[in-house]
mmCIF file of N, CA, C and O in Angstrom:
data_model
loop_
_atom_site.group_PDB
_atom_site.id
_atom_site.type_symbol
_atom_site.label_atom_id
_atom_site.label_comp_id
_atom_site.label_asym_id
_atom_site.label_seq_id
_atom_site.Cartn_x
_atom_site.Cartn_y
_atom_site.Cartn_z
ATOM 1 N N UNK W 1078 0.848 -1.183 0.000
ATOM 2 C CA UNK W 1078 0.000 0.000 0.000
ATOM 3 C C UNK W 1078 0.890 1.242 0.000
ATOM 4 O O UNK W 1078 1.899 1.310 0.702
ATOM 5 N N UNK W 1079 0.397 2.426 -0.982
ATOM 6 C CA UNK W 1079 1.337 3.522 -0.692
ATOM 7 C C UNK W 1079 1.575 4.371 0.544
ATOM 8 O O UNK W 1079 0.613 4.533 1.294
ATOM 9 N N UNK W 1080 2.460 4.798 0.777
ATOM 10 C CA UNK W 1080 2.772 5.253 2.146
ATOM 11 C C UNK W 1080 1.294 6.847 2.175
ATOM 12 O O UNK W 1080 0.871 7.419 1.170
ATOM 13 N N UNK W 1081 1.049 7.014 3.036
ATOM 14 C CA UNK W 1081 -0.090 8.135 3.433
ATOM 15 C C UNK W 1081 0.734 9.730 3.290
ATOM 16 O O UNK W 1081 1.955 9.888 3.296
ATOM 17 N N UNK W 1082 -0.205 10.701 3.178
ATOM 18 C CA UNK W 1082 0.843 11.648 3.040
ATOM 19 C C UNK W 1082 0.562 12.334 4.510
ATOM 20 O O UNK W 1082 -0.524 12.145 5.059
ATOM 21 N N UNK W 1083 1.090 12.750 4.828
ATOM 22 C CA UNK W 1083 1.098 13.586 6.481
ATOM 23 C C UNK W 1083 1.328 15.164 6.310
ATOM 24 O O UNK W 1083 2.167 15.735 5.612
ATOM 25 N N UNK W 1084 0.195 15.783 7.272
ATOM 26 C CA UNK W 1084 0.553 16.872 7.683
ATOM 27 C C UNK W 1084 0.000 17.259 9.166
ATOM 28 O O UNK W 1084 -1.022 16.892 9.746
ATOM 29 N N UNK W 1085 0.917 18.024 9.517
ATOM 30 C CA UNK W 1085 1.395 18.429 11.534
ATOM 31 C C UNK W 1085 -0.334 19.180 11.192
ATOM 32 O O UNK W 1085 -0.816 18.654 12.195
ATOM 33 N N UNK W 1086 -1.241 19.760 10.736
ATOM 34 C CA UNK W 1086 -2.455 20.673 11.059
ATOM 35 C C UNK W 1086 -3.313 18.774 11.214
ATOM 36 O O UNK W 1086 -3.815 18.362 12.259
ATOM 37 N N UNK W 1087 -3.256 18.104 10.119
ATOM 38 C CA UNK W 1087 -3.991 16.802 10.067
ATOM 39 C C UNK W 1087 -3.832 15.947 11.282
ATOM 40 O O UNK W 1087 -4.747 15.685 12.063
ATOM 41 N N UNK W 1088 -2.599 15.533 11.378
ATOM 42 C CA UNK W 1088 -2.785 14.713 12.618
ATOM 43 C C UNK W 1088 -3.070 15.559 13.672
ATOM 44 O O UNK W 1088 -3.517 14.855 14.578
ATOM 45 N N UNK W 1089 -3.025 17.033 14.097
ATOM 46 C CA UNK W 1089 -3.295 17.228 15.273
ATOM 47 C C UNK W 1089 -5.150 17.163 15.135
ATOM 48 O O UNK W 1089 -5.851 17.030 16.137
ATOM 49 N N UNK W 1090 -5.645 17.267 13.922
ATOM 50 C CA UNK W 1090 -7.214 17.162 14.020
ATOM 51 C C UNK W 1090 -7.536 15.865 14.280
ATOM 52 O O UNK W 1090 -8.119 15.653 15.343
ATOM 53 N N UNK W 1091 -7.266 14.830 13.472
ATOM 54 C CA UNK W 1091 -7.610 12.939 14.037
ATOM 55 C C UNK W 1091 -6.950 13.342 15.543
ATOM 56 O O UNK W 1091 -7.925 13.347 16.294
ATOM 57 N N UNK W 1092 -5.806 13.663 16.292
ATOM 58 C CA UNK W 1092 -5.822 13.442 17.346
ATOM 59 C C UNK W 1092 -6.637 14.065 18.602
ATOM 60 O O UNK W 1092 -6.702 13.583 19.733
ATOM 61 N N UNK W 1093 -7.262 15.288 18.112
ATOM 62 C CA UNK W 1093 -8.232 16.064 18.831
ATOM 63 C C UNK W 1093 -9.642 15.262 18.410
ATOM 64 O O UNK W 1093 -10.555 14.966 19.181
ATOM 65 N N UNK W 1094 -9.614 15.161 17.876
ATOM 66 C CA UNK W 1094 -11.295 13.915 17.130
ATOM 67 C C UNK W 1094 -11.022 12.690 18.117
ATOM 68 O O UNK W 1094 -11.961 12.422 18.866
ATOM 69 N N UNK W 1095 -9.617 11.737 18.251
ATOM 70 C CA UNK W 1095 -9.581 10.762 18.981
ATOM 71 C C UNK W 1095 -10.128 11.311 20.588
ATOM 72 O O UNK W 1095 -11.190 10.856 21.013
ATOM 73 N N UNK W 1096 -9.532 12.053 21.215
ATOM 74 C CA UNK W 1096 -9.853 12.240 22.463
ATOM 75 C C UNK W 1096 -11.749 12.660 22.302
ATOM 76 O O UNK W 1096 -12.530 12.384 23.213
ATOM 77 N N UNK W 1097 -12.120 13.226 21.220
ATOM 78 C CA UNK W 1097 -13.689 14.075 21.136
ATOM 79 C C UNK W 1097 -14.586 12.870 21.230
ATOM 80 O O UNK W 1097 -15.769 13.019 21.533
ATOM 81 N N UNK W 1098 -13.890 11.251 20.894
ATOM 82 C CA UNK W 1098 -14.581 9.839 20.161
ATOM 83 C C UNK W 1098 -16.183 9.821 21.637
ATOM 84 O O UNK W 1098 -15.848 9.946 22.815
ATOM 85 N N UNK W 1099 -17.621 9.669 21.304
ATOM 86 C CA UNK W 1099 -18.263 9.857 22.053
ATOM 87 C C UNK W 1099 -18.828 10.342 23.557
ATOM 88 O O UNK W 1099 -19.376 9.776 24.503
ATOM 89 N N UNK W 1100 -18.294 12.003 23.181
ATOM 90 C CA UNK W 1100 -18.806 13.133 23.340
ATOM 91 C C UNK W 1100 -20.213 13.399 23.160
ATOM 92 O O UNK W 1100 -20.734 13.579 22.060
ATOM 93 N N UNK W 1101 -20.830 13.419 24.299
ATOM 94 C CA UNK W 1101 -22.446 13.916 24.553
ATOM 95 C C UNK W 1101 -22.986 15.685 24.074
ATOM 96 O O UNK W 1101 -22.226 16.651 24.012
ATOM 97 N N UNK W 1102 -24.112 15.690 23.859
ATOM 98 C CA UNK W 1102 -24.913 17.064 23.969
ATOM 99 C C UNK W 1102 -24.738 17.453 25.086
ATOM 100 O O UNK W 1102 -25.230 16.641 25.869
ATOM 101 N N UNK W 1103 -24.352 18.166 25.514
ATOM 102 C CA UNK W 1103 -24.434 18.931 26.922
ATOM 103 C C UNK W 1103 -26.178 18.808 27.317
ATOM 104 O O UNK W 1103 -26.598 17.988 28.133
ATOM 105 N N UNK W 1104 -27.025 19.743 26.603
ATOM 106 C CA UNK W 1104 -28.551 19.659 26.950
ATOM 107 C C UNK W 1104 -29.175 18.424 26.706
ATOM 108 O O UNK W 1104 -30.217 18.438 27.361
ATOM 109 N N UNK W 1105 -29.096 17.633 26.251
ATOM 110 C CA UNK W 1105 -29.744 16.401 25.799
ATOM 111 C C UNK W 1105 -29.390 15.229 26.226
ATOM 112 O O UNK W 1105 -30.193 14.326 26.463
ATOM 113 N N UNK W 1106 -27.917 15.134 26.385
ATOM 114 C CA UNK W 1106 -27.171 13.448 26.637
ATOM 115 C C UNK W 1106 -27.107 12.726 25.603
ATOM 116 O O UNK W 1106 -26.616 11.600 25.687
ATOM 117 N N UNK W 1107 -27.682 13.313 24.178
ATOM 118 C CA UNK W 1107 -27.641 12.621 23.249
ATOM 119 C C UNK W 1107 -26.291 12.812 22.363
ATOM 120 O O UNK W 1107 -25.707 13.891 22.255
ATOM 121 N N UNK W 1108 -25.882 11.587 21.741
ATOM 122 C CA UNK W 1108 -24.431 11.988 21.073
ATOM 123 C C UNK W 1108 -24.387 13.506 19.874
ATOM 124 O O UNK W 1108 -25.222 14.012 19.123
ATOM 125 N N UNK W 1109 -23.574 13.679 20.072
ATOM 126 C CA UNK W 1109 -23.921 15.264 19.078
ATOM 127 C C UNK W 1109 -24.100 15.079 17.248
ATOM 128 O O UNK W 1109 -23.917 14.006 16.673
ATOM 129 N N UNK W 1110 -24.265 15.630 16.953
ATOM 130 C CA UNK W 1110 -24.462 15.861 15.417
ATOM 131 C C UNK W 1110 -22.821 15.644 14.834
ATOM 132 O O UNK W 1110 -21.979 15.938 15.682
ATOM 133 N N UNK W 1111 -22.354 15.239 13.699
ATOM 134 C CA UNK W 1111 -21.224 15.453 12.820
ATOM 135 C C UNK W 1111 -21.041 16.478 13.049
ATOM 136 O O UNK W 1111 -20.533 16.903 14.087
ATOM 137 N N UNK W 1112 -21.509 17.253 11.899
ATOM 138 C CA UNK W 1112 -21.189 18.789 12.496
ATOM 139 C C UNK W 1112 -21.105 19.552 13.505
ATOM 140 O O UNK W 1112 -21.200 20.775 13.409
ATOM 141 N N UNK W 1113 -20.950 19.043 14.402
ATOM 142 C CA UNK W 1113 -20.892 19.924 15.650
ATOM 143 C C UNK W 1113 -19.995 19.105 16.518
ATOM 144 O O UNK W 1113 -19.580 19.537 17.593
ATOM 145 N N UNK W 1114 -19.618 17.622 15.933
ATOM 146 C CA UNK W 1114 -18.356 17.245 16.419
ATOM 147 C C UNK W 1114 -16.923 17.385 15.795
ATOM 148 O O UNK W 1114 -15.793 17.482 16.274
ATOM 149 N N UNK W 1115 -17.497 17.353 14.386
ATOM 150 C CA UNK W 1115 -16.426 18.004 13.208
ATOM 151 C C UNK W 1115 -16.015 19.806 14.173
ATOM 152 O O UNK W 1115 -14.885 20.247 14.382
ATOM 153 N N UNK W 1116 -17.080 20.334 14.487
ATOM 154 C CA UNK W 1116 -16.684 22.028 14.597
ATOM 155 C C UNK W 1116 -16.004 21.697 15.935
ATOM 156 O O UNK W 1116 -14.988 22.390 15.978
ATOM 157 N N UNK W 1117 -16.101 20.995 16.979
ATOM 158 C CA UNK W 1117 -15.291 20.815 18.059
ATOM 159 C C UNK W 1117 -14.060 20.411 17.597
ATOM 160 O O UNK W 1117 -13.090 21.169 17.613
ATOM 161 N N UNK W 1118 -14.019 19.340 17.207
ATOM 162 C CA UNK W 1118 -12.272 19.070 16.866
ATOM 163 C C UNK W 1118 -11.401 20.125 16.255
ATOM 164 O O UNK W 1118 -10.321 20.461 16.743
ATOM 165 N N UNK W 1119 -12.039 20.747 14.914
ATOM 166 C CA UNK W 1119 -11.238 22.015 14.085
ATOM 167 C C UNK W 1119 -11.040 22.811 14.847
ATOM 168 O O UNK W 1119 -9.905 23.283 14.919
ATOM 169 N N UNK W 1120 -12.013 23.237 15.657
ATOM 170 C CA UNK W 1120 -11.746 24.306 17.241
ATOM 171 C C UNK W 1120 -10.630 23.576 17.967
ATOM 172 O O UNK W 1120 -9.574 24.204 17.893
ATOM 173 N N UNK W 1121 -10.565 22.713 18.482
ATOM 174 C CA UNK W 1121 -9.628 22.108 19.631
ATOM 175 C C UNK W 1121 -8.183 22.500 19.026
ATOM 176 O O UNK W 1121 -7.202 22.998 19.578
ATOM 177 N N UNK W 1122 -8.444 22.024 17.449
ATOM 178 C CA UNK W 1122 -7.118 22.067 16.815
ATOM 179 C C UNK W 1122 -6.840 23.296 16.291
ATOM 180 O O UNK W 1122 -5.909 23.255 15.487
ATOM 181 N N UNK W 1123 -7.264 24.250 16.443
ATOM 182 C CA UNK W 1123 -6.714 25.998 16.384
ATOM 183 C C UNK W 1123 -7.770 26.173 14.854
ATOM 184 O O UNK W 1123 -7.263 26.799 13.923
ATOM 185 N N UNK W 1124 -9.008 25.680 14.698
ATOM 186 C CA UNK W 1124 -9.351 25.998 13.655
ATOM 187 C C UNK W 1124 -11.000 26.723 13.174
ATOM 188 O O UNK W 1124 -11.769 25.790 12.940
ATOM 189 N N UNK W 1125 -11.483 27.694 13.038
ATOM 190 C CA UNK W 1125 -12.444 28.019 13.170
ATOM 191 C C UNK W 1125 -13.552 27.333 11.907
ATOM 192 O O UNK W 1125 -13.160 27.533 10.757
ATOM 193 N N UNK W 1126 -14.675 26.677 12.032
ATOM 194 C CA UNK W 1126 -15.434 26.063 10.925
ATOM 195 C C UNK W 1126 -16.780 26.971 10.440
ATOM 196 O O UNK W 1126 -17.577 27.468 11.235
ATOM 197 N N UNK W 1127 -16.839 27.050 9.396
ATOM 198 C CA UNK W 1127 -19.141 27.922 9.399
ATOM 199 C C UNK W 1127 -19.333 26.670 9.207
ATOM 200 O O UNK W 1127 -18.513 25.806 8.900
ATOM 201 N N UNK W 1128 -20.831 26.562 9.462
ATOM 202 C CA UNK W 1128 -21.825 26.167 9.396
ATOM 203 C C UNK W 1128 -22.219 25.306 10.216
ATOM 204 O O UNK W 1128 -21.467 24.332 10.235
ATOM 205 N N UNK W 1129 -23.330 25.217 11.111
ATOM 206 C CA UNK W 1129 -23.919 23.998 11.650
ATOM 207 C C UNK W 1129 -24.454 22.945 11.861
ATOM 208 O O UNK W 1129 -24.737 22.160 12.766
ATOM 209 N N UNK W 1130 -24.594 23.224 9.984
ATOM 210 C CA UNK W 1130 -24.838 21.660 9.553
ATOM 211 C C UNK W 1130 -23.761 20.990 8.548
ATOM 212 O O UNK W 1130 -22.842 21.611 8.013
ATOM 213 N N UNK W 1131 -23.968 19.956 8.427
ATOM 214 C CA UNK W 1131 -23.176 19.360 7.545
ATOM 215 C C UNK W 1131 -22.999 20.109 5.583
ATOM 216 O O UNK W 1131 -22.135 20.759 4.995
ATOM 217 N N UNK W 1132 -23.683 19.814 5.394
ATOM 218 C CA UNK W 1132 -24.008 20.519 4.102
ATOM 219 C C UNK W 1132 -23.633 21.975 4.013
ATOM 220 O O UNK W 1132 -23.180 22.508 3.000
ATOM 221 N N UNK W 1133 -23.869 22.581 5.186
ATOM 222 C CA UNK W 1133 -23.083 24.320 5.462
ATOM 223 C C UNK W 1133 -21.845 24.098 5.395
ATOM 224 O O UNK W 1133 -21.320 24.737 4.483
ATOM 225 N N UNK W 1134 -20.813 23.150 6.260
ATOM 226 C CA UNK W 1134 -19.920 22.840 5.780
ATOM 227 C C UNK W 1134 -19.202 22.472 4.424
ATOM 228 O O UNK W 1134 -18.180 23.012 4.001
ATOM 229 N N UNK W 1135 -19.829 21.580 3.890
ATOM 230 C CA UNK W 1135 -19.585 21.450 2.643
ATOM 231 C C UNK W 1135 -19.628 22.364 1.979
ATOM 232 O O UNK W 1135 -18.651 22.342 1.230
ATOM 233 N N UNK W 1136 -20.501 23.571 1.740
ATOM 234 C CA UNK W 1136 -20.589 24.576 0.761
ATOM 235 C C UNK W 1136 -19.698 25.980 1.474
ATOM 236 O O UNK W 1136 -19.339 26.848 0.677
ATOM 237 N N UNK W 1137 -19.409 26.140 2.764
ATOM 238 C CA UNK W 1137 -18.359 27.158 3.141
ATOM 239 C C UNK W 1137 -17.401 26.738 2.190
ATOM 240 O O UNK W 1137 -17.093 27.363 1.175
ATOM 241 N N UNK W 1138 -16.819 25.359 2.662
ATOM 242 C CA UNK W 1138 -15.865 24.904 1.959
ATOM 243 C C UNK W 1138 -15.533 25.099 0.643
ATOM 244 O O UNK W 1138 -14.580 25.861 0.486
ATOM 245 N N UNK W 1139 -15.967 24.699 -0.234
ATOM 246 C CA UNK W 1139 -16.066 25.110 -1.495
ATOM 247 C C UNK W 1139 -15.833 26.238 -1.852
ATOM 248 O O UNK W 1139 -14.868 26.443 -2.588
ATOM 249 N N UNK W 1140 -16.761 27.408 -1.372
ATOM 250 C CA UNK W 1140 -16.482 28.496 -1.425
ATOM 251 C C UNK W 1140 -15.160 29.066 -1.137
ATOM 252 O O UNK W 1140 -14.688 29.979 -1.816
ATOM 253 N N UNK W 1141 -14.463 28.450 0.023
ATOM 254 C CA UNK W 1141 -13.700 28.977 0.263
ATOM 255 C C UNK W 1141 -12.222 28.965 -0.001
ATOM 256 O O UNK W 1141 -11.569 29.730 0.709
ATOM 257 N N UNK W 1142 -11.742 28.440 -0.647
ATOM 258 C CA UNK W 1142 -11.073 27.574 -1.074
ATOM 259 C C UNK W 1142 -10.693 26.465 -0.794
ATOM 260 O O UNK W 1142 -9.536 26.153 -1.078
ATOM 261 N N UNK W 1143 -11.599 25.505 -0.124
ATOM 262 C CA UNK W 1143 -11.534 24.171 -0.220
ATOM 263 C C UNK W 1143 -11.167 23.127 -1.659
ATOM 264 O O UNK W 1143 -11.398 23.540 -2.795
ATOM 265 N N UNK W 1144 -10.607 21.827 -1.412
ATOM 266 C CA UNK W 1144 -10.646 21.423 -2.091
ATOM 267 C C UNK W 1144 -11.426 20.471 -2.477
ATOM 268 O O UNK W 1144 -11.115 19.679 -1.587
ATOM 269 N N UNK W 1145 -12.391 19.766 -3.252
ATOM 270 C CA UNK W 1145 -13.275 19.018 -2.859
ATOM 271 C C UNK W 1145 -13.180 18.061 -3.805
ATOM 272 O O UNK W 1145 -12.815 18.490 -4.900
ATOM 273 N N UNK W 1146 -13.363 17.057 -3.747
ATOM 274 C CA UNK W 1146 -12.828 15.441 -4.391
ATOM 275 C C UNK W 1146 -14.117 14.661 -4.627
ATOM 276 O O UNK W 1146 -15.045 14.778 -3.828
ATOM 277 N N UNK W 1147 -14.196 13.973 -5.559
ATOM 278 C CA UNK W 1147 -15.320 12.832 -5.788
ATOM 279 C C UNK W 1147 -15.091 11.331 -5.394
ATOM 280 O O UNK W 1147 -15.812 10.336 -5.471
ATOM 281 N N UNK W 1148 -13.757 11.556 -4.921
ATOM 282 C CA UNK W 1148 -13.380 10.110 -4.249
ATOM 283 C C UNK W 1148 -12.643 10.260 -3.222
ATOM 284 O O UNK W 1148 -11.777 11.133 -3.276
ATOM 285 N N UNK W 1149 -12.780 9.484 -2.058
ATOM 286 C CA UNK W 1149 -11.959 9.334 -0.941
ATOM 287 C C UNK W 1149 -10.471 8.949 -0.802
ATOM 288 O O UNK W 1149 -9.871 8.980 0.272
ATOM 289 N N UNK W 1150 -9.959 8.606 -1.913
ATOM 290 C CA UNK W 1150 -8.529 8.260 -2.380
ATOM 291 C C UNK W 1150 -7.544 9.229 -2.873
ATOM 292 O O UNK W 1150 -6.569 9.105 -3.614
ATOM 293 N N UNK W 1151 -8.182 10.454 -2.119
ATOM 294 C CA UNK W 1151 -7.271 11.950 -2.234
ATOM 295 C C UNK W 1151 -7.285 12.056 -0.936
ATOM 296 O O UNK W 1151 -6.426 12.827 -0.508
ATOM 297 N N UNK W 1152 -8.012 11.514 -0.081
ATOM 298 C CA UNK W 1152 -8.173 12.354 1.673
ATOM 299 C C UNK W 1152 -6.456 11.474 2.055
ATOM 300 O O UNK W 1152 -5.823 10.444 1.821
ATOM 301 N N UNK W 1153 -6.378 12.894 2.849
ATOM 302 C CA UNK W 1153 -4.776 12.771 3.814
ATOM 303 C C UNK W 1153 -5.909 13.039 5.845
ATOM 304 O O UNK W 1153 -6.927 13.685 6.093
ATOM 305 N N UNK W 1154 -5.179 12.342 6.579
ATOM 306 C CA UNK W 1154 -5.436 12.763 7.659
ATOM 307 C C UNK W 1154 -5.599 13.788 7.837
ATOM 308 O O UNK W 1154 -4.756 14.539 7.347
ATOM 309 N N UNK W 1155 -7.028 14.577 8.814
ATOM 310 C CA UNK W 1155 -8.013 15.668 8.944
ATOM 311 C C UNK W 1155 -8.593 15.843 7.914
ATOM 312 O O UNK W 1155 -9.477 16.661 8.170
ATOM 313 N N UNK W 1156 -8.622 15.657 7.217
ATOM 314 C CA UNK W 1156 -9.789 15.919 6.085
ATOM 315 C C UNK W 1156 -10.920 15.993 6.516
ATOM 316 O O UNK W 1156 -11.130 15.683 7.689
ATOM 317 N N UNK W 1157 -12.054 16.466 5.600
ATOM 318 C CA UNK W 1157 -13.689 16.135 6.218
ATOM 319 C C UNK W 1157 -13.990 15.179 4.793
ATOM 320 O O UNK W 1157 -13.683 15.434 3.628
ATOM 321 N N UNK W 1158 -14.541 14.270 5.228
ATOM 322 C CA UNK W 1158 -14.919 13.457 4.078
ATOM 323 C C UNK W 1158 -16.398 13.563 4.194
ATOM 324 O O UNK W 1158 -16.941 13.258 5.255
ATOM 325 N N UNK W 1159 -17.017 13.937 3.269
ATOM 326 C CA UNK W 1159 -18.909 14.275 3.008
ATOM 327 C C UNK W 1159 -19.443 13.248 2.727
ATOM 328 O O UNK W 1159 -18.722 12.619 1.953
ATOM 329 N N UNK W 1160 -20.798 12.485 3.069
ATOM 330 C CA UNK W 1160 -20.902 11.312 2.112
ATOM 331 C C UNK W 1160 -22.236 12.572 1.251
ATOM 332 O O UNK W 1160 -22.472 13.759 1.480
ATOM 333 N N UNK W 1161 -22.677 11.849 0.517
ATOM 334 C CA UNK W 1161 -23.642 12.455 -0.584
ATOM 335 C C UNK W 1161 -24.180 12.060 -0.871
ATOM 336 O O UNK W 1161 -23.746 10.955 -1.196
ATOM 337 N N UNK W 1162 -25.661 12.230 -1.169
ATOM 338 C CA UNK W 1162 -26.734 11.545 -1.683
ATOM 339 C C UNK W 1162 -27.014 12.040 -3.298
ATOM 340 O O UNK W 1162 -26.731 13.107 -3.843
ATOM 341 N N UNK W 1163 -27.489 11.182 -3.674
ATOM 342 C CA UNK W 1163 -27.635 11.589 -4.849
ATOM 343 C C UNK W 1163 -28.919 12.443 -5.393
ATOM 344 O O UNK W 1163 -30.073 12.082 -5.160
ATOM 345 N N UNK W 1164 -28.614 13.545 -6.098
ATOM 346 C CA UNK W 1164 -29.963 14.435 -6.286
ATOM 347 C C UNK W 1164 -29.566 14.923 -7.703
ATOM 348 O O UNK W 1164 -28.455 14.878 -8.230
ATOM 349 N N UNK W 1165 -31.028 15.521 -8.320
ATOM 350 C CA UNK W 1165 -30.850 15.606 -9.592
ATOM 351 C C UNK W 1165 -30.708 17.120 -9.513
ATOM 352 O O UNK W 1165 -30.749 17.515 -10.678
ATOM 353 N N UNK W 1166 -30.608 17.828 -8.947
ATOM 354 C CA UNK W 1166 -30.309 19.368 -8.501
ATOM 355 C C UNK W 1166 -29.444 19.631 -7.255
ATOM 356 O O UNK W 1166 -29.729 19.359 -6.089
ATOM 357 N N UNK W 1167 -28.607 20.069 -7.614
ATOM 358 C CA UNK W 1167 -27.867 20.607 -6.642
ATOM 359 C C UNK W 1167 -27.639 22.273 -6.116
ATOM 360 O O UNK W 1167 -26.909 22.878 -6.902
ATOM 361 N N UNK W 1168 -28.069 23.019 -5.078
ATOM 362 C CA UNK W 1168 -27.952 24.227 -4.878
ATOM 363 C C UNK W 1168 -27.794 24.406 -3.697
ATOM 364 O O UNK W 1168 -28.004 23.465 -2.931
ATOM 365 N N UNK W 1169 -27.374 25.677 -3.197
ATOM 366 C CA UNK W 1169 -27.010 25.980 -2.068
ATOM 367 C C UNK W 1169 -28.560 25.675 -0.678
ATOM 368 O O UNK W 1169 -28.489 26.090 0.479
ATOM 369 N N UNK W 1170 -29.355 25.161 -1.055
ATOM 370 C CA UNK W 1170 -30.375 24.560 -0.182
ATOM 371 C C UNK W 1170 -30.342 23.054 0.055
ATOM 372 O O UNK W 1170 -30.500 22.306 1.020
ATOM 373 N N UNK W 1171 -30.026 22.915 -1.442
ATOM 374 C CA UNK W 1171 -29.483 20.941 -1.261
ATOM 375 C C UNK W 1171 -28.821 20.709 -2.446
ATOM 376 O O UNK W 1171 -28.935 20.814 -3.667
ATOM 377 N N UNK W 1172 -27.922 20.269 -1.379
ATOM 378 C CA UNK W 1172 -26.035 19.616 -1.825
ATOM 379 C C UNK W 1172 -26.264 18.400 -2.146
ATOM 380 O O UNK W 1172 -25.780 17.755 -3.076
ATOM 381 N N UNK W 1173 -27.220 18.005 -1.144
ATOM 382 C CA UNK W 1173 -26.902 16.742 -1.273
ATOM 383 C C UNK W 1173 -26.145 15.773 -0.429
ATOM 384 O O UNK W 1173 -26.231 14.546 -0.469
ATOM 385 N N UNK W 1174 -25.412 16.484 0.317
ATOM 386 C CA UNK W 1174 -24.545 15.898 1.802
ATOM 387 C C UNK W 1174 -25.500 15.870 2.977
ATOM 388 O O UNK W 1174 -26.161 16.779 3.482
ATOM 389 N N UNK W 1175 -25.395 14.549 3.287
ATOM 390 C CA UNK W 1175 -26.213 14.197 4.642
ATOM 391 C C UNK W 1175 -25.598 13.362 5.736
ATOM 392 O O UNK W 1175 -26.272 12.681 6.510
ATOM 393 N N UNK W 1176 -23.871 13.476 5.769
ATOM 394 C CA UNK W 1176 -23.770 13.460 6.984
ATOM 395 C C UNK W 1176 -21.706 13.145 6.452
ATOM 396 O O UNK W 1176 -21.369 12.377 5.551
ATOM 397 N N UNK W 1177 -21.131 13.630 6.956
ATOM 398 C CA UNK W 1177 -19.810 13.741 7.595
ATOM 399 C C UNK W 1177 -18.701 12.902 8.547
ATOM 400 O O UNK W 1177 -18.972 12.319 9.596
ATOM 401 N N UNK W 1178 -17.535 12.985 7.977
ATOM 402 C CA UNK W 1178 -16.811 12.166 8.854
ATOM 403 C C UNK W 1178 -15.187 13.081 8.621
ATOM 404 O O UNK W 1178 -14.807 13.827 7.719
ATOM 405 N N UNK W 1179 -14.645 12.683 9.664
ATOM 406 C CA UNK W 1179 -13.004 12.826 9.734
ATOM 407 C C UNK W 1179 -12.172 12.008 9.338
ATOM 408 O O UNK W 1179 -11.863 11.244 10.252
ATOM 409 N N UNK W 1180 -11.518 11.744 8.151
ATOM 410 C CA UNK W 1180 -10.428 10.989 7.483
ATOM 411 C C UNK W 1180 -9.376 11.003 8.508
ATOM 412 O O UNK W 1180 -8.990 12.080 8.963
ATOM 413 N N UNK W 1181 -8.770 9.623 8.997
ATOM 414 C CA UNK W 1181 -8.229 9.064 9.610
ATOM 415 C C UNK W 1181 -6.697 8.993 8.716
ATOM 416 O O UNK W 1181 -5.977 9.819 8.156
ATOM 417 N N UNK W 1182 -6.687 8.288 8.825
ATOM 418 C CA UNK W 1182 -5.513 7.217 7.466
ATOM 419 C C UNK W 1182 -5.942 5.632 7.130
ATOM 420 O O UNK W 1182 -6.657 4.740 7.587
ATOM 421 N N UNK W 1183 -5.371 5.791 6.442
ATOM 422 C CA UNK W 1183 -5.776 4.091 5.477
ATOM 423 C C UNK W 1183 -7.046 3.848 5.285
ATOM 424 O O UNK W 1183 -7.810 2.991 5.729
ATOM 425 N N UNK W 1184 -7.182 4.860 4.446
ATOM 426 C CA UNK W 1184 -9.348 4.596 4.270
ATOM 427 C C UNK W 1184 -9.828 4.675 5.135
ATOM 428 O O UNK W 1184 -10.986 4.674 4.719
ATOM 429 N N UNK W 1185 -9.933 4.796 6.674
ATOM 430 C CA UNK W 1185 -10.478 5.141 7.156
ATOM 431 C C UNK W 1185 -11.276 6.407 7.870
ATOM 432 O O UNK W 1185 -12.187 6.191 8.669
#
C-alpha cells in the first residue's frame, strides 16, 4: 500500500477527534451531530469552521477555497470526508450531503 501523506495541522485534528470519540450534547445526553463534532475538533485544533450543519460545511468549503474530491482516495489525515446523496439538482439549499466524517488514514 502507498505510504499516506502527512501533515502536523492533520494529525493534530484525528488526534483532537480521537480524544472528542463519544462526546455527549451537553442539553440532551444525546451523542452530538457530525457537524458539531467536526466544529469541536477544528476548534480544539486551532481551527475556526461555518456552518452547523453538515451541508453548510460542505458549501463554506467550497467556497472557500476548499478542495473538494469525488473520491476518498485523495483524503490525507483531517480531512472532512462528506458522504452524498444523490440528487438531480444541486444548490445551495441541497447539496446533497447528509452526513460527515473525519479521514483518519488508510481509508479510514
Amino acid at each position: 500500500m502507498a505510504e499516506e501523506k502527512k501533515n502536523e495541522f492533520g494529525d493534530k485534528v484525528v488526534a483532537e477527534a480521537k480524544k472528542l470519540l463519544g462526546t455527549k450534547n451537553d442539553d440532551s445526553g444525546k451523542a452530538i451531530t457530525a457537524a458539531d463534532f467536526i466544529n469541536k475538533v477544528f476548534k480544539a485544533a486551532g481551527a475556526d469552521l461555518q456552518g452547523t450543519k453538515v451541508d453548510e460545511q460542505y458549501l463554506y468549503a467550497g467556497r472557500n477555497g476548499g478542495t473538494l474530491f469525488d473520491t476518498v482516495s485523495a483524503a490525507i489525515a483531517g480531512d472532512i470526508v462528506f458522504y452524498k446523496e444523490k440528487t438531480t439538482e444541486t444548490t445551495a439549499e441541497n447539496c446533497g450531503i447528509t452526513n460527515a466524517a473525519i479521514y483518519t488514514e488508510n481509508n479510514k
